[in-house]
Amino acid sequence: MKYSIFSVQDHYPRYGKRTVPELYGQIIRQSMLAEELGYEGFFVAEHHFHEYGVVPNPAVMLSSIAQKTSRLKLGSAISILTFHNPLVVAENYGMLDVISNGRLAFGVGSGYLKHEYAGFGIHPEERRDRFDENLMLVERLIKGERVSFSGKYNNIDQVQINCPVIQKDLPIYVAVLRKEVAYYVGRQGRRLMSVPYASVDHFDEIGEMVSEYQRGRREVGIEDHADSSMFVLHAHVAETDEIARQHAEDAFNLYVDTRLYAKRANYDDILSSGLSLFGSVETVVEKIVKLHQMGVDHVLTLQNFGLMPMELACRSMRMLAEEVMPKVLKRLEK
């Protein structure tokens, strides 16, 4: 089982408790702690035009983190390909891979927030076609291929970027919200990324999504391999379930309040659905073991959300690394 940190960079200017520069500083310090504690990677979301997330270009944030770390994988979660020229995306993330000496984990998706589509002047009904065309081009361009292409949304004439990735097998993860799409991604032979609290109703349904993804891969003769899929869950680890609630409930509820167009699920709702890693060491160990049994082998933990004090987020990160991870490993070795 692998563990990484995921950050949405949600911001709440109306409370006046933290500026955007202060939030950016917290994110960078959190990434440094993640490397110290042995987390696999640090993944950064892309969002626009709203306080739900204030990092519009993950490649810029991850380039800053690259200068403060040496081992940590640096992930976009996700790069919204529908909004951008594929040439620019390939250059941004190719440069990041070079700067970080080959540490890019490239998560991509089509986005779903109405105000972001409106801001970029793109019709949501174009989402699937734009994403497919742009992903095909980015995959070719980011590796340094000279590309000529005339399509529905792009015209490229013999262009080759000058900063291709240095990884021979760049890991590209496609974000999905539905198990039907997970199956499609599996048939394409691509890696998978998903956010269960935004896409399913209950913990057990994570297993259904993994199964559909693996079924798609099997049908086209692709063997499953480690780290082919990753799932994002809010997490807060404390001495007891009640202390975890005291630390995380208000922060989680505030986070949910900023999510536009999404189903509302407060702290009690998320405990009921099981779609979180909130609780004591033993509670979280049990949940991660069950995830592993479902076929999940990489968990992205969202541990800094909703104006949670930095010291509490870091304390949870430390408890997960130093207490939860060893106990999970011991359970899985039996």
PDB file of N, CA and C in Angstrom, residues 77-173:
ATOM      1  N   ALA A  77      -3.444  16.765  -9.705  1.00  0.00           N
ATOM      2  CA  ALA A  77      -4.665  16.011  -9.391  1.00  0.00           C
ATOM      3  C   ALA A  77      -5.875  16.934  -9.420  1.00  0.00           C
ATOM      4  N   ILE A  78      -6.154  17.439 -10.556  1.00  0.00           N
ATOM      5  CA  ILE A  78      -5.633  17.019 -11.858  1.00  0.00           C
ATOM      6  C   ILE A  78      -5.249  18.245 -12.702  1.00  0.00           C
ATOM      7  N   SER A  79      -4.586  17.990 -13.821  1.00  0.00           N
ATOM      8  CA  SER A  79      -4.459  19.006 -14.855  1.00  0.00           C
ATOM      9  C   SER A  79      -5.711  18.919 -15.739  1.00  0.00           C
ATOM     10  N   ILE A  80      -6.459  20.023 -15.800  1.00  0.00           N
ATOM     11  CA  ILE A  80      -7.736  20.010 -16.532  1.00  0.00           C
ATOM     12  C   ILE A  80      -7.455  20.290 -18.009  1.00  0.00           C
ATOM     13  N   LEU A  81      -7.346  19.231 -18.785  1.00  0.00           N
ATOM     14  CA  LEU A  81      -6.891  19.350 -20.170  1.00  0.00           C
ATOM     15  C   LEU A  81      -7.880  20.080 -21.063  1.00  0.00           C
ATOM     16  N   THR A  82      -9.160  20.071 -20.712  1.00  0.00           N
ATOM     17  CA  THR A  82     -10.160  20.710 -21.563  1.00  0.00           C
ATOM     18  C   THR A  82     -10.001  22.222 -21.618  1.00  0.00           C
ATOM     19  N   PHE A  83      -9.315  22.830 -20.647  1.00  0.00           N
ATOM     20  CA  PHE A  83      -9.238  24.283 -20.580  1.00  0.00           C
ATOM     21  C   PHE A  83      -8.009  24.864 -21.276  1.00  0.00           C
ATOM     22  N   HIS A  84      -7.058  24.015 -21.672  1.00  0.00           N
ATOM     23  CA  HIS A  84      -5.752  24.546 -22.051  1.00  0.00           C
ATOM     24  C   HIS A  84      -5.264  24.021 -23.401  1.00  0.00           C
ATOM     25  N   ASN A  85      -4.426  24.827 -24.032  1.00  0.00           N
ATOM     26  CA  ASN A  85      -3.730  24.415 -25.242  1.00  0.00           C
ATOM     27  C   ASN A  85      -2.788  23.253 -24.889  1.00  0.00           C
ATOM     28  N   PRO A  86      -2.901  22.127 -25.571  1.00  0.00           N
ATOM     29  CA  PRO A  86      -2.054  20.976 -25.221  1.00  0.00           C
ATOM     30  C   PRO A  86      -0.560  21.250 -25.349  1.00  0.00           C
ATOM     31  N   LEU A  87      -0.181  22.182 -26.218  1.00  0.00           N
ATOM     32  CA  LEU A  87       1.231  22.555 -26.314  1.00  0.00           C
ATOM     33  C   LEU A  87       1.722  23.164 -25.004  1.00  0.00           C
ATOM     34  N   VAL A  88       0.909  24.039 -24.411  1.00  0.00           N
ATOM     35  CA  VAL A  88       1.290  24.699 -23.163  1.00  0.00           C
ATOM     36  C   VAL A  88       1.325  23.687 -22.015  1.00  0.00           C
ATOM     37  N   VAL A  89       0.331  22.794 -21.971  1.00  0.00           N
ATOM     38  CA  VAL A  89       0.311  21.769 -20.923  1.00  0.00           C
ATOM     39  C   VAL A  89       1.561  20.903 -21.017  1.00  0.00           C
ATOM     40  N   ALA A  90       1.889  20.450 -22.214  1.00  0.00           N
ATOM     41  CA  ALA A  90       3.065  19.593 -22.394  1.00  0.00           C
ATOM     42  C   ALA A  90       4.337  20.316 -21.978  1.00  0.00           C
ATOM     43  N   GLU A  91       4.456  21.596 -22.317  1.00  0.00           N
ATOM     44  CA  GLU A  91       5.643  22.361 -21.917  1.00  0.00           C
ATOM     45  C   GLU A  91       5.716  22.525 -20.401  1.00  0.00           C
ATOM     46  N   ASN A  92       4.593  22.896 -19.774  1.00  0.00           N
ATOM     47  CA  ASN A  92       4.589  23.118 -18.322  1.00  0.00           C
ATOM     48  C   ASN A  92       5.014  21.872 -17.558  1.00  0.00           C
ATOM     49  N   TYR A  93       4.393  20.749 -17.894  1.00  0.00           N
ATOM     50  CA  TYR A  93       4.659  19.530 -17.127  1.00  0.00           C
ATOM     51  C   TYR A  93       5.932  18.830 -17.571  1.00  0.00           C
ATOM     52  N   GLY A  94       6.317  19.007 -18.838  1.00  0.00           N
ATOM     53  CA  GLY A  94       7.627  18.507 -19.255  1.00  0.00           C
ATOM     54  C   GLY A  94       8.738  19.213 -18.494  1.00  0.00           C
ATOM     55  N   MET A  95       8.602  20.523 -18.363  1.00  0.00           N
ATOM     56  CA  MET A  95       9.594  21.304 -17.622  1.00  0.00           C
ATOM     57  C   MET A  95       9.628  20.880 -16.154  1.00  0.00           C
ATOM     58  N   LEU A  96       8.455  20.629 -15.567  1.00  0.00           N
ATOM     59  CA  LEU A  96       8.399  20.173 -14.175  1.00  0.00           C
ATOM     60  C   LEU A  96       9.146  18.854 -14.007  1.00  0.00           C
ATOM     61  N   ASP A  97       8.957  17.920 -14.931  1.00  0.00           N
ATOM     62  CA  ASP A  97       9.646  16.641 -14.824  1.00  0.00           C
ATOM     63  C   ASP A  97      11.155  16.822 -14.897  1.00  0.00           C
ATOM     64  N   VAL A  98      11.600  17.726 -15.757  1.00  0.00           N
ATOM     65  CA  VAL A  98      13.033  17.992 -15.877  1.00  0.00           C
ATOM     66  C   VAL A  98      13.572  18.623 -14.593  1.00  0.00           C
ATOM     67  N   ILE A  99      12.880  19.664 -14.098  1.00  0.00           N
ATOM     68  CA  ILE A  99      13.311  20.359 -12.882  1.00  0.00           C
ATOM     69  C   ILE A  99      13.407  19.409 -11.692  1.00  0.00           C
ATOM     70  N   SER A 100      12.462  18.479 -11.601  1.00  0.00           N
ATOM     71  CA  SER A 100      12.394  17.578 -10.446  1.00  0.00           C
ATOM     72  C   SER A 100      13.193  16.295 -10.639  1.00  0.00           C
ATOM     73  N   ASN A 101      13.911  16.184 -11.745  1.00  0.00           N
ATOM     74  CA  ASN A 101      14.696  14.988 -12.049  1.00  0.00           C
ATOM     75  C   ASN A 101      13.814  13.745 -12.154  1.00  0.00           C
ATOM     76  N   GLY A 102      12.693  13.909 -12.868  1.00  0.00           N
ATOM     77  CA  GLY A 102      11.854  12.768 -13.200  1.00  0.00           C
ATOM     78  C   GLY A 102      10.893  12.337 -12.124  1.00  0.00           C
ATOM     79  N   ARG A 103      10.291  13.303 -11.411  1.00  0.00           N
ATOM     80  CA  ARG A 103       9.387  12.939 -10.312  1.00  0.00           C
ATOM     81  C   ARG A 103       7.921  13.242 -10.611  1.00  0.00           C
ATOM     82  N   LEU A 104       7.579  13.608 -11.832  1.00  0.00           N
ATOM     83  CA  LEU A 104       6.197  13.937 -12.164  1.00  0.00           C
ATOM     84  C   LEU A 104       5.305  12.704 -12.174  1.00  0.00           C
ATOM     85  N   ALA A 105       4.147  12.813 -11.508  1.00  0.00           N
ATOM     86  CA  ALA A 105       3.045  11.849 -11.639  1.00  0.00           C
ATOM     87  C   ALA A 105       1.881  12.655 -12.208  1.00  0.00           C
ATOM     88  N   PHE A 106       1.541  12.414 -13.453  1.00  0.00           N
ATOM     89  CA  PHE A 106       0.694  13.324 -14.226  1.00  0.00           C
ATOM     90  C   PHE A 106      -0.762  12.873 -14.193  1.00  0.00           C
ATOM     91  N   GLY A 107      -1.555  13.500 -13.316  1.00  0.00           N
ATOM     92  CA  GLY A 107      -2.984  13.244 -13.263  1.00  0.00           C
ATOM     93  C   GLY A 107      -3.721  14.213 -14.167  1.00  0.00           C
ATOM     94  N   VAL A 108      -4.645  13.699 -14.970  1.00  0.00           N
ATOM     95  CA  VAL A 108      -5.362  14.537 -15.936  1.00  0.00           C
ATOM     96  C   VAL A 108      -6.863  14.256 -15.841  1.00  0.00           C
ATOM     97  N   GLY A 109      -7.644  15.229 -16.271  1.00  0.00           N
ATOM     98  CA  GLY A 109      -9.090  15.056 -16.272  1.00  0.00           C
ATOM     99  C   GLY A 109      -9.751  16.148 -17.080  1.00  0.00           C
ATOM    100  N   SER A 110     -11.074  16.073 -17.134  1.00  0.00           N
ATOM    101  CA  SER A 110     -11.831  17.013 -17.962  1.00  0.00           C
ATOM    102  C   SER A 110     -12.454  18.137 -17.160  1.00  0.00           C
ATOM    103  N   GLY A 111     -12.427  18.057 -15.816  1.00  0.00           N
ATOM    104  CA  GLY A 111     -13.081  19.087 -15.015  1.00  0.00           C
ATOM    105  C   GLY A 111     -14.587  18.905 -15.019  1.00  0.00           C
ATOM    106  N   TYR A 112     -15.242  19.590 -14.057  1.00  0.00           N
ATOM    107  CA  TYR A 112     -16.696  19.415 -13.962  1.00  0.00           C
ATOM    108  C   TYR A 112     -17.418  20.646 -13.427  1.00  0.00           C
ATOM    109  N   LEU A 113     -16.684  21.666 -12.977  1.00  0.00           N
ATOM    110  CA  LEU A 113     -17.315  22.809 -12.331  1.00  0.00           C
ATOM    111  C   LEU A 113     -17.840  23.812 -13.368  1.00  0.00           C
ATOM    112  N   LYS A 114     -19.124  24.146 -13.263  1.00  0.00           N
ATOM    113  CA  LYS A 114     -19.777  24.992 -14.261  1.00  0.00           C
ATOM    114  C   LYS A 114     -19.124  26.362 -14.391  1.00  0.00           C
ATOM    115  N   HIS A 115     -18.742  26.971 -13.248  1.00  0.00           N
ATOM    116  CA  HIS A 115     -18.186  28.320 -13.320  1.00  0.00           C
ATOM    117  C   HIS A 115     -16.814  28.318 -13.994  1.00  0.00           C
ATOM    118  N   GLU A 116     -16.098  27.199 -13.934  1.00  0.00           N
ATOM    119  CA  GLU A 116     -14.809  27.142 -14.618  1.00  0.00           C
ATOM    120  C   GLU A 116     -15.004  27.048 -16.132  1.00  0.00           C
ATOM    121  N   TYR A 117     -15.960  26.240 -16.566  1.00  0.00           N
ATOM    122  CA  TYR A 117     -16.266  26.184 -17.992  1.00  0.00           C
ATOM    123  C   TYR A 117     -16.747  27.536 -18.500  1.00  0.00           C
ATOM    124  N   ALA A 118     -17.586  28.193 -17.711  1.00  0.00           N
ATOM    125  CA  ALA A 118     -18.091  29.517 -18.112  1.00  0.00           C
ATOM    126  C   ALA A 118     -16.953  30.525 -18.195  1.00  0.00           C
ATOM    127  N   GLY A 119     -16.043  30.476 -17.217  1.00  0.00           N
ATOM    128  CA  GLY A 119     -14.930  31.415 -17.202  1.00  0.00           C
ATOM    129  C   GLY A 119     -14.028  31.274 -18.412  1.00  0.00           C
ATOM    130  N   PHE A 120     -13.819  30.041 -18.848  1.00  0.00           N
ATOM    131  CA  PHE A 120     -12.968  29.811 -20.019  1.00  0.00           C
ATOM    132  C   PHE A 120     -13.751  29.884 -21.334  1.00  0.00           C
ATOM    133  N   GLY A 121     -15.068  30.065 -21.244  1.00  0.00           N
ATOM    134  CA  GLY A 121     -15.879  30.172 -22.447  1.00  0.00           C
ATOM    135  C   GLY A 121     -15.974  28.880 -23.234  1.00  0.00           C
ATOM    136  N   ILE A 122     -15.981  27.761 -22.514  1.00  0.00           N
ATOM    137  CA  ILE A 122     -16.046  26.446 -23.150  1.00  0.00           C
ATOM    138  C   ILE A 122     -17.371  25.787 -22.787  1.00  0.00           C
ATOM    139  N   HIS A 123     -18.022  25.187 -23.760  1.00  0.00           N
ATOM    140  CA  HIS A 123     -19.301  24.540 -23.519  1.00  0.00           C
ATOM    141  C   HIS A 123     -19.075  23.168 -22.860  1.00  0.00           C
ATOM    142  N   PRO A 124     -19.749  22.891 -21.747  1.00  0.00           N
ATOM    143  CA  PRO A 124     -19.557  21.604 -21.058  1.00  0.00           C
ATOM    144  C   PRO A 124     -19.837  20.390 -21.933  1.00  0.00           C
ATOM    145  N   GLU A 125     -20.733  20.536 -22.921  1.00  0.00           N
ATOM    146  CA  GLU A 125     -21.048  19.384 -23.764  1.00  0.00           C
ATOM    147  C   GLU A 125     -19.856  18.992 -24.666  1.00  0.00           C
ATOM    148  N   GLU A 126     -18.869  19.868 -24.773  1.00  0.00           N
ATOM    149  CA  GLU A 126     -17.663  19.547 -25.540  1.00  0.00           C
ATOM    150  C   GLU A 126     -16.635  18.789 -24.706  1.00  0.00           C
ATOM    151  N   ARG A 127     -16.900  18.613 -23.429  1.00  0.00           N
ATOM    152  CA  ARG A 127     -15.906  18.134 -22.475  1.00  0.00           C
ATOM    153  C   ARG A 127     -15.218  16.839 -22.914  1.00  0.00           C
ATOM    154  N   ARG A 128     -16.014  15.834 -23.237  1.00  0.00           N
ATOM    155  CA  ARG A 128     -15.436  14.521 -23.561  1.00  0.00           C
ATOM    156  C   ARG A 128     -14.550  14.586 -24.801  1.00  0.00           C
ATOM    157  N   ASP A 129     -15.057  15.205 -25.865  1.00  0.00           N
ATOM    158  CA  ASP A 129     -14.284  15.260 -27.110  1.00  0.00           C
ATOM    159  C   ASP A 129     -13.020  16.095 -26.949  1.00  0.00           C
ATOM    160  N   ARG A 130     -13.136  17.238 -26.258  1.00  0.00           N
ATOM    161  CA  ARG A 130     -11.953  18.079 -26.028  1.00  0.00           C
ATOM    162  C   ARG A 130     -10.893  17.325 -25.231  1.00  0.00           C
ATOM    163  N   PHE A 131     -11.366  16.654 -24.176  1.00  0.00           N
ATOM    164  CA  PHE A 131     -10.413  15.931 -23.327  1.00  0.00           C
ATOM    165  C   PHE A 131      -9.698  14.846 -24.124  1.00  0.00           C
ATOM    166  N   ASP A 132     -10.431  14.036 -24.859  1.00  0.00           N
ATOM    167  CA  ASP A 132      -9.816  12.933 -25.601  1.00  0.00           C
ATOM    168  C   ASP A 132      -8.792  13.449 -26.611  1.00  0.00           C
ATOM    169  N   GLU A 133      -9.161  14.518 -27.333  1.00  0.00           N
ATOM    170  CA  GLU A 133      -8.233  15.054 -28.324  1.00  0.00           C
ATOM    171  C   GLU A 133      -7.001  15.657 -27.654  1.00  0.00           C
ATOM    172  N   ASN A 134      -7.210  16.422 -26.597  1.00  0.00           N
ATOM    173  CA  ASN A 134      -6.078  17.069 -25.938  1.00  0.00           C
ATOM    174  C   ASN A 134      -5.163  16.064 -25.243  1.00  0.00           C
ATOM    175  N   LEU A 135      -5.740  15.018 -24.632  1.00  0.00           N
ATOM    176  CA  LEU A 135      -4.902  14.015 -23.990  1.00  0.00           C
ATOM    177  C   LEU A 135      -4.033  13.297 -25.010  1.00  0.00           C
ATOM    178  N   MET A 136      -4.604  12.933 -26.146  1.00  0.00           N
ATOM    179  CA  MET A 136      -3.827  12.268 -27.182  1.00  0.00           C
ATOM    180  C   MET A 136      -2.637  13.133 -27.604  1.00  0.00           C
ATOM    181  N   LEU A 137      -2.870  14.429 -27.737  1.00  0.00           N
ATOM    182  CA  LEU A 137      -1.798  15.333 -28.164  1.00  0.00           C
ATOM    183  C   LEU A 137      -0.762  15.540 -27.058  1.00  0.00           C
ATOM    184  N   VAL A 138      -1.226  15.748 -25.836  1.00  0.00           N
ATOM    185  CA  VAL A 138      -0.286  15.955 -24.733  1.00  0.00           C
ATOM    186  C   VAL A 138       0.615  14.736 -24.561  1.00  0.00           C
ATOM    187  N   GLU A 139       0.040  13.543 -24.644  1.00  0.00           N
ATOM    188  CA  GLU A 139       0.845  12.319 -24.499  1.00  0.00           C
ATOM    189  C   GLU A 139       1.961  12.272 -25.543  1.00  0.00           C
ATOM    190  N   ARG A 140       1.681  12.695 -26.734  1.00  0.00           N
ATOM    191  CA  ARG A 140       2.701  12.674 -27.786  1.00  0.00           C
ATOM    192  C   ARG A 140       3.707  13.805 -27.600  1.00  0.00           C
ATOM    193  N   LEU A 141       3.202  14.995 -27.320  1.00  0.00           N
ATOM    194  CA  LEU A 141       4.073  16.163 -27.218  1.00  0.00           C
ATOM    195  C   LEU A 141       5.003  16.105 -26.022  1.00  0.00           C
ATOM    196  N   ILE A 142       4.503  15.646 -24.881  1.00  0.00           N
ATOM    197  CA  ILE A 142       5.283  15.715 -23.648  1.00  0.00           C
ATOM    198  C   ILE A 142       6.494  14.786 -23.697  1.00  0.00           C
ATOM    199  N   LYS A 143       6.445  13.789 -24.588  1.00  0.00           N
ATOM    200  CA  LYS A 143       7.577  12.868 -24.742  1.00  0.00           C
ATOM    201  C   LYS A 143       8.596  13.364 -25.768  1.00  0.00           C
ATOM    202  N   GLY A 144       8.291  14.499 -26.397  1.00  0.00           N
ATOM    203  CA  GLY A 144       9.243  15.081 -27.344  1.00  0.00           C
ATOM    204  C   GLY A 144       8.979  14.754 -28.790  1.00  0.00           C
ATOM    205  N   GLU A 145       7.841  14.133 -29.093  1.00  0.00           N
ATOM    206  CA  GLU A 145       7.520  13.811 -30.478  1.00  0.00           C
ATOM    207  C   GLU A 145       7.210  15.086 -31.264  1.00  0.00           C
ATOM    208  N   ARG A 146       7.655  15.123 -32.508  1.00  0.00           N
ATOM    209  CA  ARG A 146       7.269  16.214 -33.402  1.00  0.00           C
ATOM    210  C   ARG A 146       5.885  15.889 -33.964  1.00  0.00           C
ATOM    211  N   VAL A 147       4.935  16.789 -33.749  1.00  0.00           N
ATOM    212  CA  VAL A 147       3.533  16.471 -34.007  1.00  0.00           C
ATOM    213  C   VAL A 147       2.945  17.357 -35.093  1.00  0.00           C
ATOM    214  N   SER A 148       2.235  16.718 -36.007  1.00  0.00           N
ATOM    215  CA  SER A 148       1.348  17.414 -36.937  1.00  0.00           C
ATOM    216  C   SER A 148      -0.048  16.830 -36.745  1.00  0.00           C
ATOM    217  N   PHE A 149      -1.026  17.725 -36.618  1.00  0.00           N
ATOM    218  CA  PHE A 149      -2.378  17.247 -36.335  1.00  0.00           C
ATOM    219  C   PHE A 149      -3.378  18.335 -36.697  1.00  0.00           C
ATOM    220  N   SER A 150      -4.466  17.924 -37.331  1.00  0.00           N
ATOM    221  CA  SER A 150      -5.580  18.831 -37.605  1.00  0.00           C
ATOM    222  C   SER A 150      -6.848  18.156 -37.106  1.00  0.00           C
ATOM    223  N   GLY A 151      -7.457  18.745 -36.074  1.00  0.00           N
ATOM    224  CA  GLY A 151      -8.613  18.119 -35.467  1.00  0.00           C
ATOM    225  C   GLY A 151      -9.733  19.104 -35.237  1.00  0.00           C
ATOM    226  N   LYS A 152     -10.636  18.739 -34.359  1.00  0.00           N
ATOM    227  CA  LYS A 152     -11.807  19.573 -34.081  1.00  0.00           C
ATOM    228  C   LYS A 152     -11.441  20.808 -33.277  1.00  0.00           C
ATOM    229  N   TYR A 153     -10.428  20.674 -32.387  1.00  0.00           N
ATOM    230  CA  TYR A 153     -10.094  21.773 -31.484  1.00  0.00           C
ATOM    231  C   TYR A 153      -8.655  22.260 -31.607  1.00  0.00           C
ATOM    232  N   ASN A 154      -7.808  21.514 -32.309  1.00  0.00           N
ATOM    233  CA  ASN A 154      -6.388  21.859 -32.390  1.00  0.00           C
ATOM    234  C   ASN A 154      -5.862  21.695 -33.807  1.00  0.00           C
ATOM    235  N   ASN A 155      -4.991  22.629 -34.189  1.00  0.00           N
ATOM    236  CA  ASN A 155      -4.242  22.504 -35.440  1.00  0.00           C
ATOM    237  C   ASN A 155      -2.771  22.731 -35.120  1.00  0.00           C
ATOM    238  N   ILE A 156      -1.963  21.689 -35.334  1.00  0.00           N
ATOM    239  CA  ILE A 156      -0.545  21.739 -35.005  1.00  0.00           C
ATOM    240  C   ILE A 156       0.235  21.305 -36.239  1.00  0.00           C
ATOM    241  N   ASP A 157       1.231  22.080 -36.601  1.00  0.00           N
ATOM    242  CA  ASP A 157       1.996  21.806 -37.811  1.00  0.00           C
ATOM    243  C   ASP A 157       3.474  21.633 -37.463  1.00  0.00           C
ATOM    244  N   GLN A 158       3.898  20.381 -37.361  1.00  0.00           N
ATOM    245  CA  GLN A 158       5.308  20.049 -37.145  1.00  0.00           C
ATOM    246  C   GLN A 158       5.901  20.783 -35.935  1.00  0.00           C
ATOM    247  N   VAL A 159       5.282  20.593 -34.792  1.00  0.00           N
ATOM    248  CA  VAL A 159       5.757  21.250 -33.567  1.00  0.00           C
ATOM    249  C   VAL A 159       6.326  20.204 -32.616  1.00  0.00           C
ATOM    250  N   GLN A 160       7.464  20.561 -32.026  1.00  0.00           N
ATOM    251  CA  GLN A 160       8.124  19.702 -31.043  1.00  0.00           C
ATOM    252  C   GLN A 160       8.543  20.565 -29.864  1.00  0.00           C
ATOM    253  N   ILE A 161       8.143  20.203 -28.639  1.00  0.00           N
ATOM    254  CA  ILE A 161       8.526  21.024 -27.489  1.00  0.00           C
ATOM    255  C   ILE A 161      10.004  20.780 -27.169  1.00  0.00           C
ATOM    256  N   ASN A 162      10.619  21.750 -26.501  1.00  0.00           N
ATOM    257  CA  ASN A 162      12.057  21.664 -26.239  1.00  0.00           C
ATOM    258  C   ASN A 162      12.395  21.243 -24.808  1.00  0.00           C
ATOM    259  N   CYS A 163      11.368  20.817 -24.036  1.00  0.00           N
ATOM    260  CA  CYS A 163      11.630  20.361 -22.661  1.00  0.00           C
ATOM    261  C   CYS A 163      10.797  19.114 -22.372  1.00  0.00           C
ATOM    262  N   PRO A 164      11.000  18.044 -23.146  1.00  0.00           N
ATOM    263  CA  PRO A 164      10.206  16.827 -22.910  1.00  0.00           C
ATOM    264  C   PRO A 164      10.548  16.198 -21.561  1.00  0.00           C
ATOM    265  N   VAL A 165       9.632  15.368 -21.071  1.00  0.00           N
ATOM    266  CA  VAL A 165       9.879  14.672 -19.804  1.00  0.00           C
ATOM    267  C   VAL A 165      11.113  13.782 -19.935  1.00  0.00           C
ATOM    268  N   ILE A 166      11.766  13.557 -18.802  1.00  0.00           N
ATOM    269  CA  ILE A 166      12.946  12.689 -18.825  1.00  0.00           C
ATOM    270  C   ILE A 166      12.600  11.256 -18.421  1.00  0.00           C
ATOM    271  N   GLN A 167      11.385  11.043 -17.888  1.00  0.00           N
ATOM    272  CA  GLN A 167      10.963   9.683 -17.548  1.00  0.00           C
ATOM    273  C   GLN A 167      10.649   8.890 -18.821  1.00  0.00           C
ATOM    274  N   LYS A 168      11.138   7.681 -18.887  1.00  0.00           N
ATOM    275  CA  LYS A 168      10.857   6.838 -20.049  1.00  0.00           C
ATOM    276  C   LYS A 168       9.409   6.355 -20.038  1.00  0.00           C
ATOM    277  N   ASP A 169       8.868   6.117 -18.850  1.00  0.00           N
ATOM    278  CA  ASP A 169       7.476   5.654 -18.730  1.00  0.00           C
ATOM    279  C   ASP A 169       6.752   6.606 -17.790  1.00  0.00           C
ATOM    280  N   LEU A 170       6.334   7.749 -18.311  1.00  0.00           N
ATOM    281  CA  LEU A 170       5.662   8.749 -17.495  1.00  0.00           C
ATOM    282  C   LEU A 170       4.330   8.199 -16.988  1.00  0.00           C
ATOM    283  N   PRO A 171       4.094   8.170 -15.664  1.00  0.00           N
ATOM    284  CA  PRO A 171       2.796   7.708 -15.163  1.00  0.00           C
ATOM    285  C   PRO A 171       1.710   8.763 -15.386  1.00  0.00           C
ATOM    286  N   ILE A 172       0.684   8.401 -16.160  1.00  0.00           N
ATOM    287  CA  ILE A 172      -0.439   9.297 -16.437  1.00  0.00           C
ATOM    288  C   ILE A 172      -1.698   8.669 -15.857  1.00  0.00           C
ATOM    289  N   TYR A 173      -2.378   9.405 -14.979  1.00  0.00           N
ATOM    290  CA  TYR A 173      -3.590   8.934 -14.314  1.00  0.00           C
ATOM    291  C   TYR A 173      -4.787   9.725 -14.828  1.00  0.00           C
TER     292      TYR A 173
END
